[in-house]
Coordinates of C-alpha atoms in Angstrom, one line a residue:
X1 CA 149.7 -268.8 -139.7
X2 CA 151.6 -266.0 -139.1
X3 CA 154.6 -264.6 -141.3
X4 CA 157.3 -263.3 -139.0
X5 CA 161.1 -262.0 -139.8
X6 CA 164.0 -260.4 -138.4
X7 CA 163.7 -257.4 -140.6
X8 CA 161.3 -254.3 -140.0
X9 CA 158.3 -254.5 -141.6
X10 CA 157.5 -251.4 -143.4
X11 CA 154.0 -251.7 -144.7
X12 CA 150.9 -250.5 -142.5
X13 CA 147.5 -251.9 -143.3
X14 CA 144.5 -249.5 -142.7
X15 CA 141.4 -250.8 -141.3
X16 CA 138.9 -252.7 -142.5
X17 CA 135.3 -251.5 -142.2
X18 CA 132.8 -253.4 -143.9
X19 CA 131.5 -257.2 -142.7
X20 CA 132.4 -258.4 -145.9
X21 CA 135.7 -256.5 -146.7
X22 CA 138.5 -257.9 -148.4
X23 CA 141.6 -256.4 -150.0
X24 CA 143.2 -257.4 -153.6
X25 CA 146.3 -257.1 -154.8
X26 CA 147.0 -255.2 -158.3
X27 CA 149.9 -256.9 -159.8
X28 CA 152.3 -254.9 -161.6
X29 CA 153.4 -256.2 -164.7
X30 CA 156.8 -257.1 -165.8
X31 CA 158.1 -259.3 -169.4
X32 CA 161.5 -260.0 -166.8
X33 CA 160.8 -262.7 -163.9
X34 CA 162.9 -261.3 -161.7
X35 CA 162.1 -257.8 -161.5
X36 CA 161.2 -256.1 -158.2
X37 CA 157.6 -257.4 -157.2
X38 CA 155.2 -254.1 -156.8
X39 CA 151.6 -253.8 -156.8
X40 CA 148.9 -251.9 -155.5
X41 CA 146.5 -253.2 -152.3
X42 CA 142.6 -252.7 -153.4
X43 CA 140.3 -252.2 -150.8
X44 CA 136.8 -253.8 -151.6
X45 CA 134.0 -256.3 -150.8
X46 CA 133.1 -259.5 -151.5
X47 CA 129.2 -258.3 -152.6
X48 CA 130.4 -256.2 -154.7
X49 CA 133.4 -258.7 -156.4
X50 CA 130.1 -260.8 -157.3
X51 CA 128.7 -258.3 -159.0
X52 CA 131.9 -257.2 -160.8
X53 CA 131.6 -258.0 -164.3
X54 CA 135.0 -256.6 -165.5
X55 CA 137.0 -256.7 -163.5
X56 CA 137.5 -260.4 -162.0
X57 CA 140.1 -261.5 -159.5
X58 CA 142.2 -265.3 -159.0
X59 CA 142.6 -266.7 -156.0
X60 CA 146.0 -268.3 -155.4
X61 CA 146.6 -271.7 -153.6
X62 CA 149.6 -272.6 -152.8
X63 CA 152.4 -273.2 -150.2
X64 CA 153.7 -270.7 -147.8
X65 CA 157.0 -272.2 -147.5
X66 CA 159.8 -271.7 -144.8
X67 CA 159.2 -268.3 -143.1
X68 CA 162.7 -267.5 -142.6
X69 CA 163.4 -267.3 -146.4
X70 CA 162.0 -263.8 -147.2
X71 CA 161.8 -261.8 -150.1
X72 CA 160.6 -258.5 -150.9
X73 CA 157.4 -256.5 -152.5
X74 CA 156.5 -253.3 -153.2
X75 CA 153.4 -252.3 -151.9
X76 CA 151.8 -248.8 -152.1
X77 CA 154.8 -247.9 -152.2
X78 CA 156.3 -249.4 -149.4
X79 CA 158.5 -252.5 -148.7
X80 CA 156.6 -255.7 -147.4
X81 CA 158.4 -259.0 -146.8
X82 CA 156.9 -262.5 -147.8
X83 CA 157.6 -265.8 -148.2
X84 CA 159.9 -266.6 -151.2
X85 CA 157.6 -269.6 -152.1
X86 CA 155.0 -266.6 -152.2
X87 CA 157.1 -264.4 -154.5
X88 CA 157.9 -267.2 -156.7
X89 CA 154.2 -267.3 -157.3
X90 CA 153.7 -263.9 -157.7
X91 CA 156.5 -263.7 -160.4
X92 CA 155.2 -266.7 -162.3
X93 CA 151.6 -265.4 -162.3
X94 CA 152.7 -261.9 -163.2
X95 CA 152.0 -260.9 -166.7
X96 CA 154.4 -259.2 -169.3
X97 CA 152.0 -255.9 -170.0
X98 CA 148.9 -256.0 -168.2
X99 CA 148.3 -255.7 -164.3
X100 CA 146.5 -258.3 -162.6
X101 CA 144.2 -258.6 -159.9
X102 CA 144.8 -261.2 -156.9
X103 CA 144.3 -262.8 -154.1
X104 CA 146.8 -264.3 -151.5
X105 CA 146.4 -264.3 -148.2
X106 CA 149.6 -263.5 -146.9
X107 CA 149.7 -260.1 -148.4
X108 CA 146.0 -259.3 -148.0
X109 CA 144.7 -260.4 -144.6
X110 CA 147.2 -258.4 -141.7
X111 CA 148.4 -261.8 -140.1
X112 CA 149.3 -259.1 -137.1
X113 CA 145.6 -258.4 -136.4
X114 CA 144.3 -261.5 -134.8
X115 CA 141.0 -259.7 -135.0
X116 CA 141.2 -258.9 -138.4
X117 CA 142.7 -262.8 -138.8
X118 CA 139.8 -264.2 -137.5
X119 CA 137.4 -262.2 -139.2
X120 CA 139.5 -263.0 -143.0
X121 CA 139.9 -266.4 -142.2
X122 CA 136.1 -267.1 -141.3
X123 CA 135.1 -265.6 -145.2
X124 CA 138.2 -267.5 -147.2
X125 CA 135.5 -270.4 -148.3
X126 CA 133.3 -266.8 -150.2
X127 CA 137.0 -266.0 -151.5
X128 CA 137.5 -268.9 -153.1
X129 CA 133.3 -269.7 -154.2
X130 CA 133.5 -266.1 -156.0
X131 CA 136.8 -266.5 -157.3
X132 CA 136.8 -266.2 -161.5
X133 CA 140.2 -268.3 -161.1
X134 CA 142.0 -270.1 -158.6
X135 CA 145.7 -270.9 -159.7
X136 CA 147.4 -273.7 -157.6
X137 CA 151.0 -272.9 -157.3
X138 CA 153.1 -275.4 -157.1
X139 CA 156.1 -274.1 -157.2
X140 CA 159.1 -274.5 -159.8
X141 CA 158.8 -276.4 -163.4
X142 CA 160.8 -279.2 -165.4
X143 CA 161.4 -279.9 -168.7
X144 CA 158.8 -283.1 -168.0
X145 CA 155.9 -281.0 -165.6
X146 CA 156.7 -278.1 -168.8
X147 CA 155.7 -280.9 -171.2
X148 CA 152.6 -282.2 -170.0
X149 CA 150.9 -279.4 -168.7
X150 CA 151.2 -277.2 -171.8
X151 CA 150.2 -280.2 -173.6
X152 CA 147.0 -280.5 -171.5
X153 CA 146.3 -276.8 -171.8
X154 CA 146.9 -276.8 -175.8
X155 CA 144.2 -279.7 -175.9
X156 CA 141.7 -278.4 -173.0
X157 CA 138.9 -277.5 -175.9
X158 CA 139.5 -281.6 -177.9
X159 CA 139.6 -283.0 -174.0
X160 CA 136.4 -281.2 -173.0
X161 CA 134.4 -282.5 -175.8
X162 CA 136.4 -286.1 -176.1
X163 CA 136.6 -286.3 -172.0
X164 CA 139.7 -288.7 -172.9
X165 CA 137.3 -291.0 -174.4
X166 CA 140.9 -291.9 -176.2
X167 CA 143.5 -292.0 -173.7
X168 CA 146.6 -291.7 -175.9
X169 CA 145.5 -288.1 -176.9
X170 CA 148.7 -287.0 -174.8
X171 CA 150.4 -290.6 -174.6
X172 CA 150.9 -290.1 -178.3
X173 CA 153.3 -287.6 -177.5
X174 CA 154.7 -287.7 -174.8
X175 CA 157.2 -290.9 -174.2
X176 CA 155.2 -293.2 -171.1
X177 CA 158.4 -292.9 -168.3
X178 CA 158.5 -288.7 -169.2
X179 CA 154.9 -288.7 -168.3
X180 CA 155.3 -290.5 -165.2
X181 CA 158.1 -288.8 -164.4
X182 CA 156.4 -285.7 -164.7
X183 CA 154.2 -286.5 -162.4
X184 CA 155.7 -287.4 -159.7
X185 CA 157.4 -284.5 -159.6
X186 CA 153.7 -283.0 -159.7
X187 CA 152.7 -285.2 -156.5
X188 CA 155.7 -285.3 -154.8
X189 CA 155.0 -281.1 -154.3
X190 CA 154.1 -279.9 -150.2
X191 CA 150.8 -278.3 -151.9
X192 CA 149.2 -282.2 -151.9
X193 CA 149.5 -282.5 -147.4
X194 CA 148.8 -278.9 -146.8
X195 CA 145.9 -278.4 -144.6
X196 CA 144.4 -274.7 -146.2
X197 CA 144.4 -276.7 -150.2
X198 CA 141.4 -279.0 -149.0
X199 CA 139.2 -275.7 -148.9
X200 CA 141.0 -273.9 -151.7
X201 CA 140.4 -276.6 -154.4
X202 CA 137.3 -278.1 -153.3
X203 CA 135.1 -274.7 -153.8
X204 CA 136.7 -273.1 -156.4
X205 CA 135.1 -272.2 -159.7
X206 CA 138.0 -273.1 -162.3
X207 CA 140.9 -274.2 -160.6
X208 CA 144.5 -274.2 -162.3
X209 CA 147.7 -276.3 -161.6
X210 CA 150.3 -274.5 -162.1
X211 CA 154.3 -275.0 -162.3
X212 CA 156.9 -272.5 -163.2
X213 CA 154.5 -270.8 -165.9
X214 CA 153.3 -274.0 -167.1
X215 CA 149.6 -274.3 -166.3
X216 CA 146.7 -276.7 -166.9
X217 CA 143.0 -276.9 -165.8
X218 CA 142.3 -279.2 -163.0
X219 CA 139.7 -280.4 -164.9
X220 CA 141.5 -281.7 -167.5
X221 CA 144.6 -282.4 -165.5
X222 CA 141.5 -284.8 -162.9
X223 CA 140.4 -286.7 -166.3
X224 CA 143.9 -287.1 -167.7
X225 CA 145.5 -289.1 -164.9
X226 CA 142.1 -290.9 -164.2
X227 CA 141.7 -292.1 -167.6
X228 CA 146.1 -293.4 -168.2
X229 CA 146.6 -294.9 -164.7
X230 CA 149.9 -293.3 -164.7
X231 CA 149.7 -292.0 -161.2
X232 CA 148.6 -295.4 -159.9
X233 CA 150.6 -296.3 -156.4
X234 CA 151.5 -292.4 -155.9
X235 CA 150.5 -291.4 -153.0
X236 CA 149.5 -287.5 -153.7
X237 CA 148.0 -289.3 -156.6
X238 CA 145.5 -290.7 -154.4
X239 CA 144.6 -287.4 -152.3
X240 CA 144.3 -285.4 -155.2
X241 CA 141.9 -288.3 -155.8
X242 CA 140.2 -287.4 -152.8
X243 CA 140.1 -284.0 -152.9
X244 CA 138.5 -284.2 -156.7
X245 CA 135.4 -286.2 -155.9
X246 CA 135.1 -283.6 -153.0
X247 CA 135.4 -281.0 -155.5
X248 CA 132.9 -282.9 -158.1
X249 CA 130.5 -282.8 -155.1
X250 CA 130.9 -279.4 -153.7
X251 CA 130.5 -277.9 -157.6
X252 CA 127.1 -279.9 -158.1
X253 CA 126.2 -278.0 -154.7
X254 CA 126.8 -274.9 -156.3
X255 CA 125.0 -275.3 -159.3
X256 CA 121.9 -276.4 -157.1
X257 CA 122.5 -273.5 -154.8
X258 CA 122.5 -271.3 -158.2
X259 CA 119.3 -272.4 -159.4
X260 CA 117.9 -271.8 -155.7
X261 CA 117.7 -275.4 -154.5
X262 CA 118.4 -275.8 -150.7
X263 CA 119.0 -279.0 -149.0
X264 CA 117.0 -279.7 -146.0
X265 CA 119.8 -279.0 -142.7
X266 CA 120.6 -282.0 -140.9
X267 CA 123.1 -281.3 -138.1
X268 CA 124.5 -285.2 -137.7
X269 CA 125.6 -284.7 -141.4
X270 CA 126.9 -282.0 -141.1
X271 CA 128.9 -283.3 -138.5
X272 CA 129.6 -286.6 -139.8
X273 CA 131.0 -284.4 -143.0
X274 CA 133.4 -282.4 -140.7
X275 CA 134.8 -285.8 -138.7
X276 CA 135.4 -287.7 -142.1
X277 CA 136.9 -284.5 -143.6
X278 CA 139.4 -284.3 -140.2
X279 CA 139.8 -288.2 -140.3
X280 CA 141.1 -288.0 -144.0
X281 CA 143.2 -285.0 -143.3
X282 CA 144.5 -286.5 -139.8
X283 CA 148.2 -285.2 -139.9
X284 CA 149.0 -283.3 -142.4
X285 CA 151.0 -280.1 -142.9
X286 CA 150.3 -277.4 -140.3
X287 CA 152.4 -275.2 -138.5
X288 CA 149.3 -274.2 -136.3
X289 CA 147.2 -277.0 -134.6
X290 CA 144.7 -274.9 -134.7
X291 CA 144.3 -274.5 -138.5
X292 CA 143.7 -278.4 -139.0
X293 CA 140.0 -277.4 -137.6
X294 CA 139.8 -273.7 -139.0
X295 CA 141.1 -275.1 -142.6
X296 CA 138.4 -277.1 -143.1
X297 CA 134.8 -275.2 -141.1
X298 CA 134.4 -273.4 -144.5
X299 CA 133.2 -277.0 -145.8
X300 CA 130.8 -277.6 -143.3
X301 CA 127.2 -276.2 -143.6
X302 CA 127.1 -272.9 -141.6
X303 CA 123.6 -272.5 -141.5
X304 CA 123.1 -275.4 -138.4
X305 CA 122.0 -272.7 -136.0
X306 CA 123.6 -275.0 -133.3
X307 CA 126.9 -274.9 -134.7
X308 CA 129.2 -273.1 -132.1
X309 CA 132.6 -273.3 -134.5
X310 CA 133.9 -270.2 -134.9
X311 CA 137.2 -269.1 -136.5
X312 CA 138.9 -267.5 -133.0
X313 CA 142.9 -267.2 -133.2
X314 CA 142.2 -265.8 -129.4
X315 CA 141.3 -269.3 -128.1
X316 CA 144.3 -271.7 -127.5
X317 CA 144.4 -275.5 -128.9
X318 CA 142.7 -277.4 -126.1
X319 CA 139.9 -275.1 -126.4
X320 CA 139.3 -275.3 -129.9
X321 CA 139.7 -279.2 -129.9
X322 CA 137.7 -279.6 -127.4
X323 CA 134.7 -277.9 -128.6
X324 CA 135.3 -279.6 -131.5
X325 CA 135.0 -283.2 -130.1
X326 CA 132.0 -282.0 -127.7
X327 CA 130.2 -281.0 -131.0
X328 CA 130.9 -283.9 -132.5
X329 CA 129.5 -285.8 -129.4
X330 CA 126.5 -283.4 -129.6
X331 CA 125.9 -284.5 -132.8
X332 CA 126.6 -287.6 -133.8
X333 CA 124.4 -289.3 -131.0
X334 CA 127.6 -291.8 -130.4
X335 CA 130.9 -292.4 -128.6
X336 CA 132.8 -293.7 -131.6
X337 CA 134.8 -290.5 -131.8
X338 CA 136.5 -291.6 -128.4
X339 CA 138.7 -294.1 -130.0
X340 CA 140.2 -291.6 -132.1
X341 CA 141.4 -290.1 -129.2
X342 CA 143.9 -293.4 -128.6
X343 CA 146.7 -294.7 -130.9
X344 CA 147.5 -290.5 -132.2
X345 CA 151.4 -290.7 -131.8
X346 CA 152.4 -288.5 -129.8
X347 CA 149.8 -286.8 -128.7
X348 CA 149.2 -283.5 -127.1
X349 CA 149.2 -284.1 -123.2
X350 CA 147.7 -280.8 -122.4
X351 CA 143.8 -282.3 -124.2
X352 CA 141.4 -284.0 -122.3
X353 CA 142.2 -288.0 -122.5
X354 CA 138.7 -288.5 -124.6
X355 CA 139.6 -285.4 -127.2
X356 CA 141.1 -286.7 -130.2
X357 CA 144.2 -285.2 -131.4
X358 CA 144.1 -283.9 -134.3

């Protein structure tokens, strides 16, 4: 995805060198929310973020928004438009006296170097596995999302021994149809069909929800609407449902990978992994097709020396989709892919009739 606008971009990037480069943004502080956004771009690598032991970044998830409402940040120096959704964030996560240390993608990959894109992009699974944070944005609070969530983040240390063995820890206080209420409002939010959030959530270390400057850990958030039923028949409810037990699984794959256990490759797993992952995610938020197959290749075991998906912005949709479903083919020593190539809406008439649309 690329951020365009009317006005004059001021900001240039400089290059980056290393294979593993990434920049981070140093957050100015500010005790007023809407004070100007300003904040330094650091130039550094992912090798040596892991062995940082001071000073850690936080990733931010969240939703880029409409492109034609802009706003304005300080940068070096300079002026560099964004998304409002993304300066909302930025002024919610900003703190009142210290700077902070971040990572969005908007401001730190050049979305006008599709080289540099490509190259970002292809990495964004090690941004968010060495993140010491990741804060899900999900834009504006309520009196209701207010209420639960600083009620969940108060308890986090009494839910994380008691794993809501009692479920009316936060019924007791909060009235049943404010609690539902609340989240709705939580599920009804674009974050829950973007296509990028699959990736963000699922291998992140400590992941955050986040509205207004309410916050809460996912953790406890996962257990707390598992455990009350609340969120039954809400249909974010069940994707973040989803995307948890992917999250559950991908964190017990760190730990092993940790403590230097590998699992033995097997390429049709790998593959079946990435066409249940694009089944699940069939037709959700994207403003470029191609993202619904780069989004989600940071999930997929990389080390199948036969894999032959890349992250390419250069190559056009039919290409990419196309690849895509002969790997699949390759792979999964069967046809049945072909019939998800029928009944896809309307359906892209420049792919192959046997490609599925994604």
């Amino acid at each position: 995805m690329v951020f365009r606008s009317s006005e004059q971009l001021n900001y240039e990037y400089h290059k980056l060198s290393e294979p593993d480069a990434v920049r981070l943004i140093q957050l100015h502080p500010s005790p007023y929310l809407e004070s100007p956004l300003q904040c330094e771009l650091l130039s550094t690598t992912l090798t040596r973020c892991y062995n940082n032991l001071i000073d850690k970044y936080t990733a931010l998830s969240y939703v880029w928004g409409d492109p034609q409402l802009s706003s304005k940040i300080t940068v070096d120096g300079r002026t560099m438009l964004i998304t409002a959704s993304l300066a909302s964030a930025l002024r919610h996560l900003r703190d009142s006296t210290r700077k902070r240390i971040i990572w969005a993608d908007a401001i730190c990959i050049n979305q006008r170097d599709t080289l540099e894109r490509n190259q970002q992009v292809s990495q964004m699974n090690s941004v968010y596995f060495l993140a010491h944070h990741t804060i899900i944005y999900l834009g504006d609070s309520t009196p209701a999302t207010d209420q639960i969530l600083n009620d969940l983040r108060s308890r986090s240390l009494i839910l994380a021994t008691q794993r809501f063995s009692k479920p009316s820890a936060v019924r007791d206080e909060l009235d049943k149809e404010m609690e539902r209420a609340a989240l709705e409002s939580i599920f009804s939010r674009p974050w829950f069909k973007r296509v990028w959030v699959l990736q963000e959530l699922v291998l992140s270390l400590d992941p955050w929800l986040q509205c207004g400057t309410s916050l809460a850990r996912w953790h406890d958030f996962r257990e707390y609407i598992s455990s009350t039923g609340l969120a039954q028949g809400m249909e974010g409810a069940r994707v973040a449902s989803e995307m948890a037990n992917l999250h559950l699984e991908y964190s017990k794959m760190r730990h092993e990978t940790v403590h230097g256990y590998m699992r033995e490759i097997n390429p049709k797993d790998i593959a079946k992994q990435l066409l249940e992952i694009l089944i699940s995610r069939r037709a959700f938020g994207v403003q470029d097709p191609r993202d619904m197959i780069f989004a989600h290749l940071g999930l997929i075991d990389k080390r199948d020396p036969r894999s032959v998906l890349t992250v390419d912005y250069v190559k056009s949709k039919r290409t990419i989709y196309t690849q895509v479903a002969n790997y699949l083919l390759d792979n999964l020593y069967n046809y049945s892919i072909l019939s998800l190539a029928e009944g896809s809406g309307e359906r892209d008439k420049d792919l192959p009739s046997w490609t599925p649309d994604w």
